[in-house]
Amino acid sequence: MIAGRLVCYGTSKFLKENYNPGYMLHLTVMSKCNSASRLKHFLCNRFTGVSFVREFNEQLTFFVQPQAITQLTSALFSTIGQEELKTCCVTSFGFTVTSLEEIFLKLGKSVGLPVNLVSSDMLNSLRNNYF
């Protein structure tokens, strides 16, 4: 429910398949290296289906559509990709499956609900107390 309206319902698998299929790519960069814009350009312009999500401290997050995952992983593990990551001061990277929390935040944005209405601390408190 968002703002008193039912927006979606179903199992977690159903919601992930229908509302936000894909992966999140998390990259950690060295704090003294100012290469975030080069990294964004490398990933978003070179690979169709990769979009920038957020930058927080030394971590950049990108959304990767399912059809782009094979090409992207092949490129990242290639010699050229490894050199580009080294040039951009990437210290580590990893992929995760899109979480239900990210899907709900995306749905909240799509209907104009302020994302900060419920803080992550409040979500964690609810999660710890009830699950």
Coordinates of C-alpha atoms in Angstrom, one line a residue:
M1 CA 0.0 0.0 0.0
I2 CA 1.2 3.5 -0.8
A3 CA -0.7 6.5 0.5
G4 CA -3.7 4.3 1.3
R5 CA -3.8 2.7 -2.1
L6 CA -3.0 -0.9 -3.0
V7 CA -0.2 -0.7 -5.6
C8 CA 0.9 -4.3 -5.9
Y9 CA 0.6 -7.7 -4.2
G10 CA 2.1 -11.1 -4.7
T11 CA 5.0 -13.3 -3.7
S12 CA 8.5 -11.9 -3.5
K13 CA 9.4 -13.8 -6.7
F14 CA 6.4 -12.4 -8.5
L15 CA 7.2 -8.8 -7.4
K16 CA 10.8 -9.2 -8.4
E17 CA 10.0 -10.6 -11.8
N18 CA 7.3 -8.0 -12.6
Y19 CA 8.4 -4.8 -11.1
N20 CA 12.2 -4.7 -11.2
P21 CA 14.0 -7.6 -12.7
G22 CA 17.8 -7.1 -12.7
Y23 CA 20.9 -6.8 -10.6
M24 CA 22.7 -4.1 -8.6
L25 CA 26.4 -3.6 -9.3
H26 CA 28.2 -2.1 -6.3
L27 CA 31.7 -0.7 -6.8
T28 CA 34.0 0.6 -4.1
V29 CA 36.6 3.2 -5.1
M30 CA 39.5 4.6 -3.3
S31 CA 38.5 7.8 -1.5
K32 CA 41.5 9.9 -2.7
C33 CA 40.8 9.0 -6.4
N34 CA 38.3 11.3 -8.2
S35 CA 37.2 9.0 -11.0
A36 CA 33.5 8.5 -10.3
S37 CA 32.5 10.4 -13.5
R38 CA 34.9 8.3 -15.6
L39 CA 33.5 5.1 -14.1
K40 CA 29.9 6.3 -14.7
H41 CA 30.7 7.1 -18.3
F42 CA 32.5 3.7 -18.9
L43 CA 29.6 1.7 -17.5
C44 CA 26.6 3.6 -18.7
N45 CA 27.7 4.6 -22.2
R46 CA 29.5 1.4 -23.1
F47 CA 26.8 -1.1 -21.9
T48 CA 23.2 -0.9 -22.9
G49 CA 21.0 -1.7 -19.9
V50 CA 23.3 -0.3 -17.2
S51 CA 22.2 2.8 -15.4
F52 CA 23.6 4.8 -12.5
V53 CA 21.6 4.6 -9.3
R54 CA 23.5 6.4 -6.5
E55 CA 26.9 7.4 -5.1
F56 CA 27.5 7.3 -1.4
N57 CA 30.9 7.8 0.2
E58 CA 33.3 5.6 -1.8
Q59 CA 30.5 3.3 -3.2
L60 CA 28.8 3.6 -6.5
T61 CA 25.7 1.6 -7.4
F62 CA 24.4 0.8 -10.8
F63 CA 21.3 -1.1 -12.0
V64 CA 22.0 -3.8 -14.5
Q65 CA 19.1 -5.2 -16.6
P66 CA 19.1 -9.0 -17.1
Q67 CA 20.0 -8.8 -20.8
A68 CA 23.1 -6.7 -20.0
I69 CA 24.6 -8.9 -17.3
T70 CA 26.5 -11.4 -19.5
Q71 CA 28.2 -8.7 -21.6
L72 CA 29.0 -6.6 -18.5
T73 CA 30.5 -9.5 -16.5
S74 CA 32.5 -10.6 -19.5
A75 CA 33.9 -7.1 -19.9
L76 CA 34.6 -6.6 -16.2
F77 CA 36.6 -9.8 -16.0
S78 CA 38.5 -9.2 -19.2
T79 CA 42.0 -7.7 -19.3
I80 CA 40.8 -4.4 -20.7
G81 CA 38.0 -4.3 -18.1
Q82 CA 40.4 -5.0 -15.3
E83 CA 42.7 -2.2 -16.5
E84 CA 39.8 0.3 -16.7
L85 CA 38.7 -0.7 -13.1
K86 CA 42.3 -0.2 -11.9
T87 CA 42.4 3.2 -13.7
C88 CA 39.2 4.2 -12.0
C89 CA 40.6 3.2 -8.6
V90 CA 38.0 0.4 -8.0
T91 CA 39.1 -1.6 -5.0
S92 CA 36.2 -4.1 -5.1
F93 CA 32.9 -4.8 -6.8
G94 CA 30.0 -7.2 -6.5
F95 CA 26.6 -8.0 -7.8
T96 CA 23.3 -8.5 -5.9
V97 CA 19.8 -9.4 -6.9
T98 CA 17.4 -6.5 -6.6
S99 CA 15.8 -6.5 -3.1
L100 CA 12.2 -6.1 -2.2
E101 CA 13.1 -2.9 -0.3
E102 CA 14.5 -1.4 -3.5
I103 CA 11.4 -2.5 -5.4
F104 CA 9.1 -0.8 -2.9
L105 CA 11.2 2.4 -2.9
K106 CA 11.0 2.5 -6.7
L107 CA 7.2 2.0 -6.5
G108 CA 7.0 4.8 -3.9
K109 CA 8.9 7.1 -6.2
S110 CA 6.6 6.3 -9.2
V111 CA 3.5 7.5 -7.3
G112 CA 5.2 10.5 -5.8
L113 CA 5.6 9.3 -2.3
P114 CA 8.6 10.9 -0.5
V115 CA 11.3 8.1 -0.2
N116 CA 12.5 9.4 3.2
L117 CA 9.0 9.0 4.7
V118 CA 10.2 5.8 6.3
S119 CA 13.9 5.7 7.3
S120 CA 16.1 2.7 6.9
D121 CA 16.5 2.7 10.7
M122 CA 12.8 2.4 11.1
L123 CA 12.7 -0.5 8.6
N124 CA 15.5 -2.3 10.4
S125 CA 13.8 -1.8 13.7
L126 CA 10.6 -3.3 12.3
R127 CA 12.5 -6.1 10.7
N128 CA 14.3 -7.0 13.9
N129 CA 11.1 -6.8 16.1
Y130 CA 8.7 -8.7 13.9
F131 CA 10.8 -11.2 11.8

